PDB file of C-alpha atoms and ligand atoms in Angstrom:
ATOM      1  CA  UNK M   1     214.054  72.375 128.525  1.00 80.00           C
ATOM      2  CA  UNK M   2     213.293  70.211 125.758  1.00 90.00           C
ATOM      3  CA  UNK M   3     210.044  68.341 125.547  1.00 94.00           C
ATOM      4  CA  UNK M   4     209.777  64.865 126.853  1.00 98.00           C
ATOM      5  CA  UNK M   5     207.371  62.066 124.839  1.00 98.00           C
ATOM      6  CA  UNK M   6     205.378  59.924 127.950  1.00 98.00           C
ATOM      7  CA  UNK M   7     206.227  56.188 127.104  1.00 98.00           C
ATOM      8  CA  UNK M   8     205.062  53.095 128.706  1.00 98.00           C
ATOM      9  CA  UNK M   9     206.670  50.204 128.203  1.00 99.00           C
ATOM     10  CA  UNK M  10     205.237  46.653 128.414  1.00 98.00           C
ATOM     11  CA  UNK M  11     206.908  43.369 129.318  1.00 98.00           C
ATOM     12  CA  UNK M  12     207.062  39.628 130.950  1.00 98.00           C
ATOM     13  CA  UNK M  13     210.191  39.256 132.115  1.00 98.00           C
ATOM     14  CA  UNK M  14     213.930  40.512 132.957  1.00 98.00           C
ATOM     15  CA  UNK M  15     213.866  43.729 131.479  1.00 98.00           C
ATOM     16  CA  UNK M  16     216.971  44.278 130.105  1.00 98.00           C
ATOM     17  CA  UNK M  17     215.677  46.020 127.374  1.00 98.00           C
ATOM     18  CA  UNK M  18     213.676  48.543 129.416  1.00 99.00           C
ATOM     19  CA  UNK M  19     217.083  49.068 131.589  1.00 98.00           C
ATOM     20  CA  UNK M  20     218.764  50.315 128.516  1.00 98.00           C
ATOM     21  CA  UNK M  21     215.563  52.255 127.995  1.00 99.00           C
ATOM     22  CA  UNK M  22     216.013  53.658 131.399  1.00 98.00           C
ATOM     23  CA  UNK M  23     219.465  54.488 130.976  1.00 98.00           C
ATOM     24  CA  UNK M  24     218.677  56.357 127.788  1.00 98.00           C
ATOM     25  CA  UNK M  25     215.593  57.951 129.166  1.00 98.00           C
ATOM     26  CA  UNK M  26     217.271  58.886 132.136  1.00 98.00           C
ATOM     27  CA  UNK M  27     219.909  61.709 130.348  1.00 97.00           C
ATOM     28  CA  UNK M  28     218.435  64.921 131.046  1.00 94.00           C
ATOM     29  CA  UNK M  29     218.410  65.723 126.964  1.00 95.00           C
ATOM     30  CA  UNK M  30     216.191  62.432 126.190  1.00 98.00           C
ATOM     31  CA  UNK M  31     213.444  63.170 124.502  1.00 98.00           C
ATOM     32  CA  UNK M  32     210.990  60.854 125.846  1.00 98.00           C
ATOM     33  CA  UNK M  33     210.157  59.909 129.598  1.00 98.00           C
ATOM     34  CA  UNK M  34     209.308  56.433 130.785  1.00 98.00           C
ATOM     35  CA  UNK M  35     206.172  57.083 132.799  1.00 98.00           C
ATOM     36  CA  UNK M  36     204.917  53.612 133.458  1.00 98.00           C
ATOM     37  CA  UNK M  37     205.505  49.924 133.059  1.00 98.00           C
ATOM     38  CA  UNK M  38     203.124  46.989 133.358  1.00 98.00           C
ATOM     39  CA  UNK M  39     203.761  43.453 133.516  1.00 98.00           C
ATOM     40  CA  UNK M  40     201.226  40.720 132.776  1.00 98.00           C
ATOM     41  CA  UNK M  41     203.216  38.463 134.786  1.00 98.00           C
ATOM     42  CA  UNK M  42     203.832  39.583 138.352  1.00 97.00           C
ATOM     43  CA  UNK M  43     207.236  38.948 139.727  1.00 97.00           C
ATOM     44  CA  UNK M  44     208.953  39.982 135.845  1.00 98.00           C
ATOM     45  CA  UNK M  45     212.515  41.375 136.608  1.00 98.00           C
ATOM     46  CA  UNK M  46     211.503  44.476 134.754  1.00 98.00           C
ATOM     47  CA  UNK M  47     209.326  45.593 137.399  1.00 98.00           C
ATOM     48  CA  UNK M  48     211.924  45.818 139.804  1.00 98.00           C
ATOM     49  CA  UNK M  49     214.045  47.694 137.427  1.00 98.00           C
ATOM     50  CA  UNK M  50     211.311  50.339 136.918  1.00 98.00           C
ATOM     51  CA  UNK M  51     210.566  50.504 140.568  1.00 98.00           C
ATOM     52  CA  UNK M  52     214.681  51.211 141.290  1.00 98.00           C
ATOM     53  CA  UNK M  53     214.575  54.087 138.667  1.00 98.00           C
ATOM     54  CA  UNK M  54     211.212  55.563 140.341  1.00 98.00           C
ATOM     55  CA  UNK M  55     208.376  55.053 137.594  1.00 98.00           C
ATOM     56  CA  UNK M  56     205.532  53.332 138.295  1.00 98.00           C
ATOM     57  CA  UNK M  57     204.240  49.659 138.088  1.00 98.00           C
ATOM     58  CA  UNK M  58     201.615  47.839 137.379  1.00 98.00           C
ATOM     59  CA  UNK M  59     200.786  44.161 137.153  1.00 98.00           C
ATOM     60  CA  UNK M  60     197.881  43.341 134.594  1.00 98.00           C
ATOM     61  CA  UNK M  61     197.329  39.386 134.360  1.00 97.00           C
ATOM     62  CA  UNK M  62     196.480  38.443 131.141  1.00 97.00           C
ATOM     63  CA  UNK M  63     195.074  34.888 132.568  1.00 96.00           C
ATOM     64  CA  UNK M  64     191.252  34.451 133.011  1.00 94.00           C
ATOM     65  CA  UNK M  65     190.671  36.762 130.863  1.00 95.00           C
ATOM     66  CA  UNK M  66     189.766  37.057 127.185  1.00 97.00           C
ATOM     67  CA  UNK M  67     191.981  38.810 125.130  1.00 96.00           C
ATOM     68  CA  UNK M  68     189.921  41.920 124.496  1.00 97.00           C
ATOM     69  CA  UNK M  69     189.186  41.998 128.425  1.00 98.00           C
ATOM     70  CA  UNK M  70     193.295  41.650 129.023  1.00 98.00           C
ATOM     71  CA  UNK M  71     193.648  44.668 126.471  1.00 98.00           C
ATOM     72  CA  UNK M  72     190.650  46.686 128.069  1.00 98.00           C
ATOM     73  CA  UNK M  73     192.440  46.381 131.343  1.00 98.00           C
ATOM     74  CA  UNK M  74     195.591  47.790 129.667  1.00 98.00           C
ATOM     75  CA  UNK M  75     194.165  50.494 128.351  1.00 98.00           C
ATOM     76  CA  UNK M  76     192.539  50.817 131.777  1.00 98.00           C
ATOM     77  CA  UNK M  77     195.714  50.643 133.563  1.00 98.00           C
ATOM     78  CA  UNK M  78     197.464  53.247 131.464  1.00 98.00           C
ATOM     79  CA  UNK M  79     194.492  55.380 131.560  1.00 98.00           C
ATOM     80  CA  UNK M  80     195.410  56.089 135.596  1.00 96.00           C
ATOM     81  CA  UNK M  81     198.603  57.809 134.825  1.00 93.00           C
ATOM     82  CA  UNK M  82     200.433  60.357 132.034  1.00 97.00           C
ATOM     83  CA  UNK M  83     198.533  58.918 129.052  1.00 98.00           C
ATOM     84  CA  UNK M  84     201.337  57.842 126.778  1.00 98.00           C
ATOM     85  CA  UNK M  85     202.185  58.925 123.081  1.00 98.00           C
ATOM     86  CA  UNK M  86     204.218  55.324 122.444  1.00 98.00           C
ATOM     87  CA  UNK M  87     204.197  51.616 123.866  1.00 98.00           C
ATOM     88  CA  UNK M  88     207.389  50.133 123.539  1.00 99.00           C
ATOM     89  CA  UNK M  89     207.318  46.358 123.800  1.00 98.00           C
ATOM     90  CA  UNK M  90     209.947  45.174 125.652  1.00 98.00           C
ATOM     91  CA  UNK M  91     209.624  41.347 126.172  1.00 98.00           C
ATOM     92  CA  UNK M  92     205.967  41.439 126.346  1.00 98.00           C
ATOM     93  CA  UNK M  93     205.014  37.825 125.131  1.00 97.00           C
ATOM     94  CA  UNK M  94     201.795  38.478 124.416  1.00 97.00           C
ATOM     95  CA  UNK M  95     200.378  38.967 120.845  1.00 96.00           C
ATOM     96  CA  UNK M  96     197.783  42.674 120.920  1.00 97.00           C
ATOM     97  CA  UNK M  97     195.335  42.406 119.447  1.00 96.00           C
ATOM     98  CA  UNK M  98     192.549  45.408 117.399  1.00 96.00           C
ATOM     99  CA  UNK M  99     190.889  46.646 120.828  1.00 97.00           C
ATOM    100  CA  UNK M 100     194.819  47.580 122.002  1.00 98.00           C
ATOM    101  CA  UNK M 101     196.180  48.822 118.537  1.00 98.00           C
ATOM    102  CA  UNK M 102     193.357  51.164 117.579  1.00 98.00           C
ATOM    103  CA  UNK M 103     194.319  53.280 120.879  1.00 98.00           C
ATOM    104  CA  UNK M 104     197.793  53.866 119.812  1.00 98.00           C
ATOM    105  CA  UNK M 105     197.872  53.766 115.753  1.00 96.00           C
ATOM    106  CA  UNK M 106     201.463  53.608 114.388  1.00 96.00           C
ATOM    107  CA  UNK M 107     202.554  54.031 117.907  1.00 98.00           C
ATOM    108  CA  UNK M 108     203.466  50.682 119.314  1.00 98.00           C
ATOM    109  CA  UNK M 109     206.728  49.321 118.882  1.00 98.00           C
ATOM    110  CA  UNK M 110     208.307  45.868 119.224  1.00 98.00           C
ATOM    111  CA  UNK M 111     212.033  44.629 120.023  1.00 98.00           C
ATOM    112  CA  UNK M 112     212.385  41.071 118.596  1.00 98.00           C
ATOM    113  CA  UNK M 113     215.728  38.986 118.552  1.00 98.00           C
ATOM    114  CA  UNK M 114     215.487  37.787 114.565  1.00 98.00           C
ATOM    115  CA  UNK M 115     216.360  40.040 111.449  1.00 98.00           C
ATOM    116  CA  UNK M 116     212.410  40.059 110.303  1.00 98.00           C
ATOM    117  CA  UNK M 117     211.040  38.934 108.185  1.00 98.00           C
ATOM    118  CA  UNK M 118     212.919  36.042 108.902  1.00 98.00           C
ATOM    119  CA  UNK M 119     212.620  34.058 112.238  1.00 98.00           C
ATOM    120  CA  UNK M 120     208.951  35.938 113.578  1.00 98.00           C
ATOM    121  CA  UNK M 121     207.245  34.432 116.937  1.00 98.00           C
ATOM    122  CA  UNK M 122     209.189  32.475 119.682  1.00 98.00           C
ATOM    123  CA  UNK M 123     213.073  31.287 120.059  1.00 98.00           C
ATOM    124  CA  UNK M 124     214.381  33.728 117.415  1.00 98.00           C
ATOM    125  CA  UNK M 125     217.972  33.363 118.502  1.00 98.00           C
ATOM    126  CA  UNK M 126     217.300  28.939 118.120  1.00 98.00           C
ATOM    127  CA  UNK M 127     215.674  29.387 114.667  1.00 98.00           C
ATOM    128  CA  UNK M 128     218.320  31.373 113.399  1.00 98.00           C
ATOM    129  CA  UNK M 129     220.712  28.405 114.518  1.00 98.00           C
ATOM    130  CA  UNK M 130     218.246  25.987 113.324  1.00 98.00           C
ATOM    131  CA  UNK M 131     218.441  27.728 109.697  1.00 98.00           C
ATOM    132  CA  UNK M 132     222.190  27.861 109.422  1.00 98.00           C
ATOM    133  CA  UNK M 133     222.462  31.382 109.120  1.00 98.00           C
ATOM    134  CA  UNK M 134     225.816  33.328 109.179  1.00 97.00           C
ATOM    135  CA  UNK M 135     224.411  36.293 110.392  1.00 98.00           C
ATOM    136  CA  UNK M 136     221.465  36.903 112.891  1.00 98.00           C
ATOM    137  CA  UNK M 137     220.653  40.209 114.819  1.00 98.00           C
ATOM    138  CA  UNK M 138     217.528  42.080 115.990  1.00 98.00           C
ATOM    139  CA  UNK M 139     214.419  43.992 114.693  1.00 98.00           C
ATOM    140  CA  UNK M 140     212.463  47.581 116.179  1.00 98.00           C
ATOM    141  CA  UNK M 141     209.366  47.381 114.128  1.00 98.00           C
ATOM    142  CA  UNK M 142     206.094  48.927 114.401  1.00 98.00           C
ATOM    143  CA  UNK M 143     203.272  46.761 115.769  1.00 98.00           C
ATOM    144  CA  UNK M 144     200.427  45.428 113.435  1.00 96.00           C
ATOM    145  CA  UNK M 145     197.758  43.148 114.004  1.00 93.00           C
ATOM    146  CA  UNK M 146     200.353  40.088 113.087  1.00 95.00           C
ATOM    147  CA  UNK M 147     202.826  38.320 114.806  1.00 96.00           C
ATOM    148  CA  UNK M 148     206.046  40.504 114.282  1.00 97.00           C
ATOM    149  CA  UNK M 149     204.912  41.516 110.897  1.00 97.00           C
ATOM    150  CA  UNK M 150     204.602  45.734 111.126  1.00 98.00           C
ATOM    151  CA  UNK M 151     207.068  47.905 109.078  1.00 98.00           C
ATOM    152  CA  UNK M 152     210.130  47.550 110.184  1.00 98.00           C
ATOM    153  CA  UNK M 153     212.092  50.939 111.765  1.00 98.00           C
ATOM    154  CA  UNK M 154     215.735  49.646 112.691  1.00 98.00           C
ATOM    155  CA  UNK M 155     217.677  46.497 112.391  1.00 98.00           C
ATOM    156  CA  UNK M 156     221.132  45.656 113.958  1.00 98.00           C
ATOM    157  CA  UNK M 157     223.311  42.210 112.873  1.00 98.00           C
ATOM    158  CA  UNK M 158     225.617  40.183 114.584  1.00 98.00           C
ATOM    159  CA  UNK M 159     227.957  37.065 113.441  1.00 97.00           C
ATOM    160  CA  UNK M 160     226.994  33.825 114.222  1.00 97.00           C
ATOM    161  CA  UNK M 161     230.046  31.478 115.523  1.00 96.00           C
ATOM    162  CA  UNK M 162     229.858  28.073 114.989  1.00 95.00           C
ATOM    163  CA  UNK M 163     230.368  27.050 118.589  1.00 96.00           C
ATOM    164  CA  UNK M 164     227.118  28.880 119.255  1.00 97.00           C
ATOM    165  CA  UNK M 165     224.482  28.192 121.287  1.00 98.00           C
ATOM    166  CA  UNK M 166     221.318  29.470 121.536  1.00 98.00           C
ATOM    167  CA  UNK M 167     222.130  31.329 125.024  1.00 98.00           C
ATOM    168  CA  UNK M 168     225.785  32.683 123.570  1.00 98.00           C
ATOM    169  CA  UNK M 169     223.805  33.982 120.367  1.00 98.00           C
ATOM    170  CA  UNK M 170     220.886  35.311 122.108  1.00 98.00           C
ATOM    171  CA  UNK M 171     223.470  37.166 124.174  1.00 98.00           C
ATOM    172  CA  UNK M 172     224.985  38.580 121.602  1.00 98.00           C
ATOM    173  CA  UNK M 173     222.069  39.625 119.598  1.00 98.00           C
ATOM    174  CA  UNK M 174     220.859  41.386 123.033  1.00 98.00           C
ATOM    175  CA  UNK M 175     223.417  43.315 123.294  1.00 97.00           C
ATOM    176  CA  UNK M 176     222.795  45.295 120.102  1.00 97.00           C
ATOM    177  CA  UNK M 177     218.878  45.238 121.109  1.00 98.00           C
ATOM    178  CA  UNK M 178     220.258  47.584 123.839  1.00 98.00           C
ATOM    179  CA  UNK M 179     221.797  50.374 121.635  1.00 97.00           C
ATOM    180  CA  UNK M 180     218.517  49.796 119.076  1.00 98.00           C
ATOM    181  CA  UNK M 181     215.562  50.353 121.220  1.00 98.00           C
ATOM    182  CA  UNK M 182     217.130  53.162 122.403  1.00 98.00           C
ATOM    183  CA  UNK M 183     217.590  54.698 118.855  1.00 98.00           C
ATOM    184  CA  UNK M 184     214.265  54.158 117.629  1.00 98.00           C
ATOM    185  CA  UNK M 185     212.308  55.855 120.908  1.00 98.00           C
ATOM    186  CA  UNK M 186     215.184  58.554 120.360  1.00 98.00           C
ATOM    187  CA  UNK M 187     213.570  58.694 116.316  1.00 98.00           C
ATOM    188  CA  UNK M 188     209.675  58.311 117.867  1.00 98.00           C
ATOM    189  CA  UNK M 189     209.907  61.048 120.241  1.00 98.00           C
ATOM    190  CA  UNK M 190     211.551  63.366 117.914  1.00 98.00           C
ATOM    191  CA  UNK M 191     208.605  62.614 115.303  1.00 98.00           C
ATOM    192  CA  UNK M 192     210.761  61.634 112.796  1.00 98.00           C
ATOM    193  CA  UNK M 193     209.265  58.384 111.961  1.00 98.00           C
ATOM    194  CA  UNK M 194     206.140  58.150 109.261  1.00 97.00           C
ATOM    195  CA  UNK M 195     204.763  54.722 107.830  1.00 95.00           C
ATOM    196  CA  UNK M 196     202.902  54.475 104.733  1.00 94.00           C
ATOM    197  CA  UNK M 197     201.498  51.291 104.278  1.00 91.00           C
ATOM    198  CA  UNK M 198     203.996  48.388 104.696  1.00 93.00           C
ATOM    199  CA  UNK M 199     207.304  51.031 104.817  1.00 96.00           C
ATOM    200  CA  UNK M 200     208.578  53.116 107.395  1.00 97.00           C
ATOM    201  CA  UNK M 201     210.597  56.392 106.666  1.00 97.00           C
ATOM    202  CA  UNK M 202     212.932  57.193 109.295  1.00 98.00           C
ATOM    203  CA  UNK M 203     214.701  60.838 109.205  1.00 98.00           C
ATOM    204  CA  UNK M 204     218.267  60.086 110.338  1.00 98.00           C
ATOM    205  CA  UNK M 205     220.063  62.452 112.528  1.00 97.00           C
ATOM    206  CA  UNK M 206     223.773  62.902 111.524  1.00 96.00           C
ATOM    207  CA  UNK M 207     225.640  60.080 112.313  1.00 93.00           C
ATOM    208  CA  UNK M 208     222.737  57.606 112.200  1.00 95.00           C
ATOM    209  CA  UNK M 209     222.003  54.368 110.235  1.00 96.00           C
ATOM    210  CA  UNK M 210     218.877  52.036 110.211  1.00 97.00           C
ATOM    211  CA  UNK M 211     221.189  49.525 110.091  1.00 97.00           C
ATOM    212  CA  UNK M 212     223.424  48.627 113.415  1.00 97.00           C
ATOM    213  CA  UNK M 213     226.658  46.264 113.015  1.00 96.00           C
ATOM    214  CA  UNK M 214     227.928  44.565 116.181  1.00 92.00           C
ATOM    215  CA  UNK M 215     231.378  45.964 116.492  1.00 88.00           C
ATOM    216  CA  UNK M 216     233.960  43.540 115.548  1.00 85.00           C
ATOM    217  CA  UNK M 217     235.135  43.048 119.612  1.00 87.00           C
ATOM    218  CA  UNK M 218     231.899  41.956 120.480  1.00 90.00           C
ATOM    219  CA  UNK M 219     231.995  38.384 122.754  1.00 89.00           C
TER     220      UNK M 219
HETATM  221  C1  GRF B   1     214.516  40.198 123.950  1.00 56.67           C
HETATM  222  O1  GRF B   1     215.321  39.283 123.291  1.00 56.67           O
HETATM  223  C2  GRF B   1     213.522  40.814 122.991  1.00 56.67           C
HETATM  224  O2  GRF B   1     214.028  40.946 121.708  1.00 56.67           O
HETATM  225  C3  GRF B   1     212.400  39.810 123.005  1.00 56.67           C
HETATM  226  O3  GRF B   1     212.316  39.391 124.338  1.00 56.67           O
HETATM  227  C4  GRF B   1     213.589  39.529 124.953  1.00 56.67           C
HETATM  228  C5  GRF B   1     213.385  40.362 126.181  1.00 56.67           C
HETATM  229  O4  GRF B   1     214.553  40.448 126.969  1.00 56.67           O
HETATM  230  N1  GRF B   1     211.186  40.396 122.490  1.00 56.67           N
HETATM  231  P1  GRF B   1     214.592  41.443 128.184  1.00 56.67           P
HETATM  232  O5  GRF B   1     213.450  41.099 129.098  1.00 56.67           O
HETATM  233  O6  GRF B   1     214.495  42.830 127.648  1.00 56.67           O
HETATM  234  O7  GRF B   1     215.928  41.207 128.853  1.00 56.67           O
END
């Protein structure tokens, strides 16, 4: 039996991105286990995915709250189950803050739809159209105290067609988000990952790349 990493995974909304975690997590080789998901908005599609695939939720409202109460209550809420070795960010639109971080040093990771450093914070997929870029695509990076600013692990590109919108492009971009998180949590729980200062070494398994390209079929 090989050994299995406890992740949680946080998020707002649909959860795509944690299905394709679940999928992954669910092979019997995986090396990492998804053994809890919280929401801070109750209702998010994610928790319904979690709850088909038999982990446990929890819903931990962010509003009335200061932001170091909303982070205490986290830590609280993860403190009831398997206490996790990695967070994986998953469509969790809100920004953590020092009282979160300092539990899980180096050990938070973030999905976000731009190729960082370019397009940080909200509507990735739009700014990239805004911009006129040719090519757009995705980002796994480690979480820091800024707004999608931590050392980047894994990025993945995709064309952008000039009938796109931002739903089409978003789309598109997602679908490589799905094969990345995946990869990275793959790279986490195997302990191949180290970051030294603003860098992050990755030891690549055969066959792997930090650098994804939508394959040339893709819609
Ligand atoms: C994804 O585009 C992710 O990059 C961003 O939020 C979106 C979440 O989508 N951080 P989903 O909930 O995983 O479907």
């Amino acid at each position: 039996m090989i050994r299995r990493a406890p992740v949680a995974v946080l998020l707002s909304g649909r959860g795509s991105n944690l299905q394709a975690l679940l999928d992954a997590t669910g092979q019997p080789e995986f090396p990492a286990e998804i053994v809890r998901v919280i929401s801070n908005v109750p209702g998010a599609g994610g928790l319904e995915r979690a709850a088909a695939a038999g982990v446990p939720t929890m819903v931990v409202s962010h509003r009335d709250r200061s932001r170091e109460a909303f982070e205490t209550a986290l830590l609280d809420a993860l403190a009831e189950g398997p206490w996790p070795e990695w967070v994986l960010l998953a469509g969790f639109m809100r920004v953590l803050g020092a009282t979160f971080l300092a539990a899980f040093p180096g050990r938070v990771l973030n999905i976000h739809p731009a190729l960082l450093p370019a397009f940080p914070g909200l509507h990735g997929p739009a700014q990239a159209l805004a911009a006129g870029v040719v090519q757009a695509g995705a980002t796994v990076h480690v979480v820091d105290a800024g707004v999608d600013t931590g050392p980047i692990l894994a990025q993945g590109s995709v064309p952008v067609h000039g009938d796109d919108d931002e739903a089409r492009l978003a789309a598109r971009i997602l679908q490589l988000e799905h094969r990345l998180f995946p990869m990275v949590l793959r790279q986490a729980a195997e302990g191949r990952i180290t970051v030294a200062g603003r860098r992050a070494e990755v030891r690549l398994a055969p066959g792997e790349t930090r650098w994804l390209v939508a394959p040339p079929d893709m819609p």
